[in-house]
PDB file of C-alpha atoms in Angstrom:
ATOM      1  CA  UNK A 875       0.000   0.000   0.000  1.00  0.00           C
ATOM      2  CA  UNK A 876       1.236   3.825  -0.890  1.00  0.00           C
ATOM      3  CA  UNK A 877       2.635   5.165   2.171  1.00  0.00           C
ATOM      4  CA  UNK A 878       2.992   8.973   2.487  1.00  0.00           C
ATOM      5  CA  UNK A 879       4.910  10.590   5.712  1.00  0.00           C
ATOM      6  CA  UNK A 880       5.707  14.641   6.614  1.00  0.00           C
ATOM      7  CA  UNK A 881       7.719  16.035   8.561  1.00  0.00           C
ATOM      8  CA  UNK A 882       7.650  18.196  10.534  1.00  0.00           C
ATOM      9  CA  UNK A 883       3.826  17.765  11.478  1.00  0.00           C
ATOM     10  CA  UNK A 884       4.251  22.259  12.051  1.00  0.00           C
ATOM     11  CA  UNK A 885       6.545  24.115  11.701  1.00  0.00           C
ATOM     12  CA  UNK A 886       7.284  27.846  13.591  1.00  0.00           C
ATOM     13  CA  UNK A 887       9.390  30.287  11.193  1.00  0.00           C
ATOM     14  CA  UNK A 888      10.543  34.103  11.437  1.00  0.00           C
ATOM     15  CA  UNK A 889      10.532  36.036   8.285  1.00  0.00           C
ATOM     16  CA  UNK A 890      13.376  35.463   6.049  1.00  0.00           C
ATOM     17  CA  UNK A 891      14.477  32.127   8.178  1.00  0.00           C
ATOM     18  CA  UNK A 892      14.497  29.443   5.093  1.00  0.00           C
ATOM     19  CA  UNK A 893      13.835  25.756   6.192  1.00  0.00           C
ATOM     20  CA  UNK A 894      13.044  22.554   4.483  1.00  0.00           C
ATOM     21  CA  UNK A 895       9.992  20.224   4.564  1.00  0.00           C
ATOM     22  CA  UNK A 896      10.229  16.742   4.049  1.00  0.00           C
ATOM     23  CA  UNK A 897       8.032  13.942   2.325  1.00  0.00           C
ATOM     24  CA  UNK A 898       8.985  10.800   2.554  1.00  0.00           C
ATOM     25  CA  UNK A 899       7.030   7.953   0.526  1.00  0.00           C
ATOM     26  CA  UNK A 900       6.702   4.517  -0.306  1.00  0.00           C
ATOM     27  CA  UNK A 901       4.910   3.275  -3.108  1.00  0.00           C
ATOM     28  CA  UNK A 902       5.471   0.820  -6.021  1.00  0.00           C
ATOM     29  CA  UNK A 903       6.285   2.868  -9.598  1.00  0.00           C
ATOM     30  CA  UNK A 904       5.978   6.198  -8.313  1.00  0.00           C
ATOM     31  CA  UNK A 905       4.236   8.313 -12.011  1.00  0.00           C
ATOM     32  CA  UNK A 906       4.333  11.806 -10.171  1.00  0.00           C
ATOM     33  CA  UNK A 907       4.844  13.018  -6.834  1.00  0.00           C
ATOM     34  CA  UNK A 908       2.064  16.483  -6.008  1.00  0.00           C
ATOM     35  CA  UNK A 909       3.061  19.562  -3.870  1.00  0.00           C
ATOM     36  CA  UNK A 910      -0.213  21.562  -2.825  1.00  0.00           C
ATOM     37  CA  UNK A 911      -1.245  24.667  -0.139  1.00  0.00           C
ATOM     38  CA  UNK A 912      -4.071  24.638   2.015  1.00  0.00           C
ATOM     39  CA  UNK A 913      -5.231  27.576   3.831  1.00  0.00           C
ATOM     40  CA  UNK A 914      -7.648  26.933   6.659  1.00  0.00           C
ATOM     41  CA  UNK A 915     -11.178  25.854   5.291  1.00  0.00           C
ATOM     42  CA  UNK A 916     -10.361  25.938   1.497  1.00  0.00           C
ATOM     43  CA  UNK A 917      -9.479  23.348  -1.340  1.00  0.00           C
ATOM     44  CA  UNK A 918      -5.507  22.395  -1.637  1.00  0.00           C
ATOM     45  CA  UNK A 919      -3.961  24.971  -4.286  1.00  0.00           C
ATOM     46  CA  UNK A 920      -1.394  23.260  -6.491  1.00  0.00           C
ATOM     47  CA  UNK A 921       1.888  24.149  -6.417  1.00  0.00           C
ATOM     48  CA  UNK A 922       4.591  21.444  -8.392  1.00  0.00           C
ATOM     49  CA  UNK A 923       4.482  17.680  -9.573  1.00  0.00           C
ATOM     50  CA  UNK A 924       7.682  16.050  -9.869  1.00  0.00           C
ATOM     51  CA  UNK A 925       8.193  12.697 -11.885  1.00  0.00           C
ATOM     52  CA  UNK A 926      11.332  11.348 -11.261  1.00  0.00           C
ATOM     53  CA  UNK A 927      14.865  11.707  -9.077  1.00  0.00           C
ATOM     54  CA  UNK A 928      16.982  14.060  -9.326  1.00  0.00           C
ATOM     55  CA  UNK A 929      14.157  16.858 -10.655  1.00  0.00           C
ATOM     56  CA  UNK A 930      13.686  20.079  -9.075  1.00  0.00           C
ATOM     57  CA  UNK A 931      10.714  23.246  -9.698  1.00  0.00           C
ATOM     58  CA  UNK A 932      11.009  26.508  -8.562  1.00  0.00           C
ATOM     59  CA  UNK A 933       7.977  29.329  -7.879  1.00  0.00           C
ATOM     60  CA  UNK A 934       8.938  32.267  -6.141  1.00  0.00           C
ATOM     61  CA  UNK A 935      10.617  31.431  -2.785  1.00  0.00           C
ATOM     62  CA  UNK A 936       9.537  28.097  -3.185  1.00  0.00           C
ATOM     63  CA  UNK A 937      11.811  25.057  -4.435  1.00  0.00           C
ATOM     64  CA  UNK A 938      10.706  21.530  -4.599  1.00  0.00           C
ATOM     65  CA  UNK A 939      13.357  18.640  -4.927  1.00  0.00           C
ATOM     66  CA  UNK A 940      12.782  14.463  -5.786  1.00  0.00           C
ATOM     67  CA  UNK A 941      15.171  11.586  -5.043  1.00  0.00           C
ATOM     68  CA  UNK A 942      14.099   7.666  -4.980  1.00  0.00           C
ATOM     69  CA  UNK A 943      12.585   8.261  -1.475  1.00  0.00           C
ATOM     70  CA  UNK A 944      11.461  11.463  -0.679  1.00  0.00           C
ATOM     71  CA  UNK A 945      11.111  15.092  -1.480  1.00  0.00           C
ATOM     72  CA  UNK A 946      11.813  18.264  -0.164  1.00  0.00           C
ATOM     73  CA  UNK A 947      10.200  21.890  -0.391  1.00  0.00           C
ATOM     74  CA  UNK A 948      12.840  24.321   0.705  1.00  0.00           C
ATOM     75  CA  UNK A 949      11.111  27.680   1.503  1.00  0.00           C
ATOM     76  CA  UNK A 950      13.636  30.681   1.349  1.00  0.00           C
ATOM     77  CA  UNK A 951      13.226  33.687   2.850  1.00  0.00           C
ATOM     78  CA  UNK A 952       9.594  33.162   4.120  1.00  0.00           C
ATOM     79  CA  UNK A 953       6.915  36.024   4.175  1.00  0.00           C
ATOM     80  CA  UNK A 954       3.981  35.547   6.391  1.00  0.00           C
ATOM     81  CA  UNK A 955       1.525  35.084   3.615  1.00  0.00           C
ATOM     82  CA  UNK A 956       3.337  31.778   2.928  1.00  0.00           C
ATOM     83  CA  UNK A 957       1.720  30.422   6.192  1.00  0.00           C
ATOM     84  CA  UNK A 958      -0.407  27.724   5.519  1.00  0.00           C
ATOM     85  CA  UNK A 959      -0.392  23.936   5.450  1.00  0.00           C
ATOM     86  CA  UNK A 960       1.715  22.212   2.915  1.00  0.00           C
ATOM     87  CA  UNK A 961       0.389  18.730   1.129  1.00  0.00           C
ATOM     88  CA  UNK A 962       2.592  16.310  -0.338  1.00  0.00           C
ATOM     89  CA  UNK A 963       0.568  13.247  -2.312  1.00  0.00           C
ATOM     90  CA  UNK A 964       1.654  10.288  -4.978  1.00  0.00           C
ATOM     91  CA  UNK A 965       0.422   8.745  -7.682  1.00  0.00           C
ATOM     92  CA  UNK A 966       0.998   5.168  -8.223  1.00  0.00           C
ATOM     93  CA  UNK A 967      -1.718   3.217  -9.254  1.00  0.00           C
ATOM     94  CA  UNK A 968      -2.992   3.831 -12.783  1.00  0.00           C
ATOM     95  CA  UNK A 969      -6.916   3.412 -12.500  1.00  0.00           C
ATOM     96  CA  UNK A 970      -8.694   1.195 -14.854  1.00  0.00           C
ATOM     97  CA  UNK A 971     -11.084   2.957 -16.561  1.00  0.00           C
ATOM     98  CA  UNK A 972      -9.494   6.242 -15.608  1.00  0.00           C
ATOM     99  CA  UNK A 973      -8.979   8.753 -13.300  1.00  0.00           C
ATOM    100  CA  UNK A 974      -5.834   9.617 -11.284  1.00  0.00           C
ATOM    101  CA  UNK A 975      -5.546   8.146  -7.172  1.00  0.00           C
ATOM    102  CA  UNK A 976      -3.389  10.759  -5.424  1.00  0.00           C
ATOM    103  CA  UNK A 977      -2.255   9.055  -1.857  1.00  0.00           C
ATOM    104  CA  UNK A 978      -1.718  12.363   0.233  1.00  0.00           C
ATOM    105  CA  UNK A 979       0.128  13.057   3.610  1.00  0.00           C
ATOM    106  CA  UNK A 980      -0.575  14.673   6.796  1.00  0.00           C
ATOM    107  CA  UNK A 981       0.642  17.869   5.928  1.00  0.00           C
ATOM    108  CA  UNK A 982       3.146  20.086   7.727  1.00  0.00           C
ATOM    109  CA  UNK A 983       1.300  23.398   9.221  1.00  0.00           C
ATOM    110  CA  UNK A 984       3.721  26.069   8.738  1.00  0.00           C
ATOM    111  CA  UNK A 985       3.506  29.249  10.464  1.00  0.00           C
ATOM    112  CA  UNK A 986       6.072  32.551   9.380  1.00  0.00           C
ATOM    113  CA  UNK A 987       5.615  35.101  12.081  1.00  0.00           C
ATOM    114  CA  UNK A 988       6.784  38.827  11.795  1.00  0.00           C
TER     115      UNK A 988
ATOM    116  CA  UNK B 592     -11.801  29.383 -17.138  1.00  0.00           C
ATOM    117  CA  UNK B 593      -9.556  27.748 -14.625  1.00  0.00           C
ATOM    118  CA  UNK B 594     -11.183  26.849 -11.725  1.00  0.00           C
ATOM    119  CA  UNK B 595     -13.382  24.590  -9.870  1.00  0.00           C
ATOM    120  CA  UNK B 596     -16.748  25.694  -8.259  1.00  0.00           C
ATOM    121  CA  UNK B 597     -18.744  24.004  -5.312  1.00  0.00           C
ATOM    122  CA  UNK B 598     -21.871  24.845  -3.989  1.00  0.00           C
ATOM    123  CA  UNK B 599     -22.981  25.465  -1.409  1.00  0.00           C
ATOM    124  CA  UNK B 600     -19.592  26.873   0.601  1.00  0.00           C
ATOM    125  CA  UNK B 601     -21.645  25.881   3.882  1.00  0.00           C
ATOM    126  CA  UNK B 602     -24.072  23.198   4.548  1.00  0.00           C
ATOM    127  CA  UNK B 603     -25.871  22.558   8.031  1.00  0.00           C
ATOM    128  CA  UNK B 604     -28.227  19.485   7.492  1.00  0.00           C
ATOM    129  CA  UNK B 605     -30.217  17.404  10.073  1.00  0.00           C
ATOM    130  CA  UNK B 606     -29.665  13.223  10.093  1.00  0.00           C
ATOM    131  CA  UNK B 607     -32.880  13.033   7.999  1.00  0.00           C
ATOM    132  CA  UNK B 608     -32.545  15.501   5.570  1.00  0.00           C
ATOM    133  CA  UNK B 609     -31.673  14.867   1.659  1.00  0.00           C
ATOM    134  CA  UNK B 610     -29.229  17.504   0.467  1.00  0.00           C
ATOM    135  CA  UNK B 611     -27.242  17.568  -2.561  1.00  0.00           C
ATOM    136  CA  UNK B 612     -23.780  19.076  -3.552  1.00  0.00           C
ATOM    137  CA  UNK B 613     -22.811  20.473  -6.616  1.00  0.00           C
ATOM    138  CA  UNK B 614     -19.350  20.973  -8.262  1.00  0.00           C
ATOM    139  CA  UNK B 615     -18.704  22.141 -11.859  1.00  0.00           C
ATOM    140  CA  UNK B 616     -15.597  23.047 -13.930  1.00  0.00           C
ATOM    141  CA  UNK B 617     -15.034  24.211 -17.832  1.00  0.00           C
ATOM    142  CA  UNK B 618     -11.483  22.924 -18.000  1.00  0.00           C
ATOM    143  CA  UNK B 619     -12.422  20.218 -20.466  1.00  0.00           C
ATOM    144  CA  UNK B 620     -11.011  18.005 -17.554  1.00  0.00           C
ATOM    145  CA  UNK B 621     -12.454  14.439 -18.163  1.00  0.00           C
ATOM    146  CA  UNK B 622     -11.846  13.061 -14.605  1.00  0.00           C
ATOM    147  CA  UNK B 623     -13.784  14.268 -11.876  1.00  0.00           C
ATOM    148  CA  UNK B 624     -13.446  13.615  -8.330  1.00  0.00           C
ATOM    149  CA  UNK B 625     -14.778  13.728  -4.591  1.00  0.00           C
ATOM    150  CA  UNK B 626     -12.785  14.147  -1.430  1.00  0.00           C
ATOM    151  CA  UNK B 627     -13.564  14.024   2.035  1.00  0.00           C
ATOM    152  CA  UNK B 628     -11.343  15.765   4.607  1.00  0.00           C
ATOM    153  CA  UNK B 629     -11.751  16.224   8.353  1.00  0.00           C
ATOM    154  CA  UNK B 630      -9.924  18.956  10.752  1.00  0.00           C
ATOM    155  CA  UNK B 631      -6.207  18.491  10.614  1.00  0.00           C
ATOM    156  CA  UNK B 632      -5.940  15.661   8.413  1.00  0.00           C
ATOM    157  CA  UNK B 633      -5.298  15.081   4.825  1.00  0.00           C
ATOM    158  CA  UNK B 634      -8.136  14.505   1.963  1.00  0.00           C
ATOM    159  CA  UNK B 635      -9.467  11.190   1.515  1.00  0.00           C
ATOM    160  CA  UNK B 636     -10.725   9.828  -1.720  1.00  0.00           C
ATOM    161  CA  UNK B 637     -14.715   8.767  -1.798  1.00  0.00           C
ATOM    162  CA  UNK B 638     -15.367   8.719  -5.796  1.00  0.00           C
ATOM    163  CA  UNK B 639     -13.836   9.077  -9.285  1.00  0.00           C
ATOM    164  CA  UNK B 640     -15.334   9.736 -12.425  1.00  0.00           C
ATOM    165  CA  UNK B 641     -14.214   9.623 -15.454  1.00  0.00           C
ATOM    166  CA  UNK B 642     -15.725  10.195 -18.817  1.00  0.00           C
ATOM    167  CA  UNK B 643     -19.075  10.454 -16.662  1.00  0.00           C
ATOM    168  CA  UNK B 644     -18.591   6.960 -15.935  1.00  0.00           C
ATOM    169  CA  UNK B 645     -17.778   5.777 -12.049  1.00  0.00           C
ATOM    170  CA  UNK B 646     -14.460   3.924 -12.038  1.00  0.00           C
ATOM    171  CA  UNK B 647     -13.940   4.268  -8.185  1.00  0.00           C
ATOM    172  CA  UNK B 648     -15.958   4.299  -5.249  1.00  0.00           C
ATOM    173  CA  UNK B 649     -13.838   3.804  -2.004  1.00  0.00           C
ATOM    174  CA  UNK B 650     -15.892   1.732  -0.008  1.00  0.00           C
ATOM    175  CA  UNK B 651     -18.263   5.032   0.783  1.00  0.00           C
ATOM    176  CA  UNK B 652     -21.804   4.083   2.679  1.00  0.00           C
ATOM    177  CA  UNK B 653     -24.865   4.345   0.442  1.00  0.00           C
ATOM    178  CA  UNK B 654     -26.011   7.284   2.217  1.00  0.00           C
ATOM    179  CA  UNK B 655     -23.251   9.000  -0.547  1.00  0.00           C
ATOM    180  CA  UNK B 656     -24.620   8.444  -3.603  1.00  0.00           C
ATOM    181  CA  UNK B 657     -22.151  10.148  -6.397  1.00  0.00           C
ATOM    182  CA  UNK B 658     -23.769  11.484 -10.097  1.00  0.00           C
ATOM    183  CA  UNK B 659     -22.021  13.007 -13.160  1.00  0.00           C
ATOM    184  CA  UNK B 660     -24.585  14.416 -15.341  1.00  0.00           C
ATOM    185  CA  UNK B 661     -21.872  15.327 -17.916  1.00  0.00           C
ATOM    186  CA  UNK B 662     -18.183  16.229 -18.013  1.00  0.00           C
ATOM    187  CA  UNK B 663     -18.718  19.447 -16.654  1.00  0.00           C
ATOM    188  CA  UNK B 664     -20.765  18.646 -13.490  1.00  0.00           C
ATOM    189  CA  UNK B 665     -20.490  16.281 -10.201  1.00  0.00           C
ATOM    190  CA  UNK B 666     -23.013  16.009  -7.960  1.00  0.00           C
ATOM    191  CA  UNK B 667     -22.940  14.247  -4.215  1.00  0.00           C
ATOM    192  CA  UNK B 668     -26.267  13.437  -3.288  1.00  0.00           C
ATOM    193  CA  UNK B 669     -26.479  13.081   0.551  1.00  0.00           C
ATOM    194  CA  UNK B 670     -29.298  11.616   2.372  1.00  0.00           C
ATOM    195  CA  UNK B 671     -29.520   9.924   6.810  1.00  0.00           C
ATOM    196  CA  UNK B 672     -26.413  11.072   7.133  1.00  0.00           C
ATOM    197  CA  UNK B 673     -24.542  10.835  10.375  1.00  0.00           C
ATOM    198  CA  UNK B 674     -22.631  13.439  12.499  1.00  0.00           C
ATOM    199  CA  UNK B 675     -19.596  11.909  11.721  1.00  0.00           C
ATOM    200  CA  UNK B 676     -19.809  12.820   8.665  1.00  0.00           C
ATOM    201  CA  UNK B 677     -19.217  16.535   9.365  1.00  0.00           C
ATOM    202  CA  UNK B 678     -16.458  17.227   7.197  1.00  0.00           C
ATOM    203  CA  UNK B 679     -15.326  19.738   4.488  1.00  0.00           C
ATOM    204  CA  UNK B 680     -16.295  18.455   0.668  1.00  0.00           C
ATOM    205  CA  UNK B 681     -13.939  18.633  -1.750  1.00  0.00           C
ATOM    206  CA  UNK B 682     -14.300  18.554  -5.507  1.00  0.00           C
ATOM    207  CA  UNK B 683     -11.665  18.345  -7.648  1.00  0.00           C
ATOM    208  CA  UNK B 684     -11.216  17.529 -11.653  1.00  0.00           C
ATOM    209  CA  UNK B 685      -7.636  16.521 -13.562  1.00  0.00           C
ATOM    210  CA  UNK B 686      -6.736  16.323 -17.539  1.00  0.00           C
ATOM    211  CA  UNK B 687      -7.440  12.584 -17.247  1.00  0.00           C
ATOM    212  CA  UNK B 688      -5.763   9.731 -16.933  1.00  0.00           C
ATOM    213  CA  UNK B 689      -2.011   8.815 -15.585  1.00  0.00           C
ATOM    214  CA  UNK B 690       0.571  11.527 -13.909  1.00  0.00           C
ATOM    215  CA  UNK B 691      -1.882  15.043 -13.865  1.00  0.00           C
ATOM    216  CA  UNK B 692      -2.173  17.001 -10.798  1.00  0.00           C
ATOM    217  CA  UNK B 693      -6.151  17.979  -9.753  1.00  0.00           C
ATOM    218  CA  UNK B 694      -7.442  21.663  -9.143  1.00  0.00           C
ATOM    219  CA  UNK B 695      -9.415  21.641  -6.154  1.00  0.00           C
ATOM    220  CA  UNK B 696     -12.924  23.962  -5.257  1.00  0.00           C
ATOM    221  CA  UNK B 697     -12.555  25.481  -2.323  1.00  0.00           C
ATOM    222  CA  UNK B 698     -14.876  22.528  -0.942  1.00  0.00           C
ATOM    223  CA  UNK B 699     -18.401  22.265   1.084  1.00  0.00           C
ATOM    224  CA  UNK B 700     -17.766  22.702   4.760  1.00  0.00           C
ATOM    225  CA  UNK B 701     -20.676  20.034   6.029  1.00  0.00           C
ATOM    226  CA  UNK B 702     -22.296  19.643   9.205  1.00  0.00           C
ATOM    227  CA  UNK B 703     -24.806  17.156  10.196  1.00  0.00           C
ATOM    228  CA  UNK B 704     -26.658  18.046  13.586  1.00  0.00           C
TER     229      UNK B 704
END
């Protein structure tokens, strides 16, 4: 069974401190690997899909890394309106009859205070 | 058009009331999907559609009942539902099939009194 683990469960930033977060997964024949945002009370907001080791996407002070086991999402330089909780999910099983399973995590809750 | 819209945003329903929720998108997106998600953890997955046909229900009750009346719309009937079941709704829709992200609604926060 897909196994998806964060860490840390929150997180407790000042501005402009950078820090990582981690995903860890297991999964057989990972076909993408999903960063999202959630703010309190709304739907996730996409951020990157990765596909295989050794990738890496940028958006603004946002960076998201891949190797065979995990990925990272370095934040530099945080603002407070990057405060939110941060999804990581996987895609492994290819649905008959289509559709796309994303297996997601717990989340880390990060919080960037002035 | 980029996004995905649910209605209602809020839903207070009593245990034997029939409500329905509604979630559209003009992406073109041919998979369609619902989500579940309580406080503090992450979504679940309850349905898939796609091409307006079922391909996954994950073991929800039959007091769910899923419809896609074309590729633009999902429905999620609800009817004796349980306060459990208080949750926030999420909608979501993807290109189709293998390796595509979803774009999420901002979902139907639910609660059964």
């Amino acid at each position: 069974e897909d196994q998806v683990t964060q860490s840390p469960e929150a997180l407790r930033l000042q501005e402009g401190e950078s820090s990582s977060l981690n995903c860890s997964y297991t999964v057989s024949g990972l076909r993408g690997l999903f960063w999202y945002r959630q703010d309190p009370g709304k739907g996730p907001e996409f951020l990157f899909t990765l596909y295989s080791a050794g990738e890496e996407k940028e958006k603004e002070r946002l960076k998201a890394t891949l190797t065979k086991k995990e990925s990272f999402l370095h934040i530099t330089a945080p603002k407070p309106e990057d405060s939110a909780t941060y999804l990581c999910a996987v895609q492994a099983r290819v649905i008959t009859g289509g559709g796309n399973k994303l297996t997601f995590g717990t989340g880390t809750q990060l919080k960037v205070e002035l | 058009d980029t996004e995905v819209t649910q209605t209602p945003k809020h839903l207070v329903m009593g245990m034997t009331n029939k409500k329905s929720l509604k979630c559209e998108q003009h992406m073109g997106h041919r998979a369609m999907y619902w989500y579940k998600q309580k406080a503090k953890k992450p979504p679940e997955l309850m349905f898939v559609y796609s091409y307006e046909k079922l391909s996954i229900n994950e073991s929800v009750p039959s007091r769910f009942s899923p419809e896609c009346p074309n590729s633009s719309l999902l429905n999620l009937h609800l009817h004796a539902l349980q306060p459990e079941d208080s949750a926030l709704y999420l909608c979501a829709s993807s290109q189709g099939t293998a390796n595509y992200g979803y774009t999420f609604g901002s979902g139907t926060r639910l609660t059964v009194v």
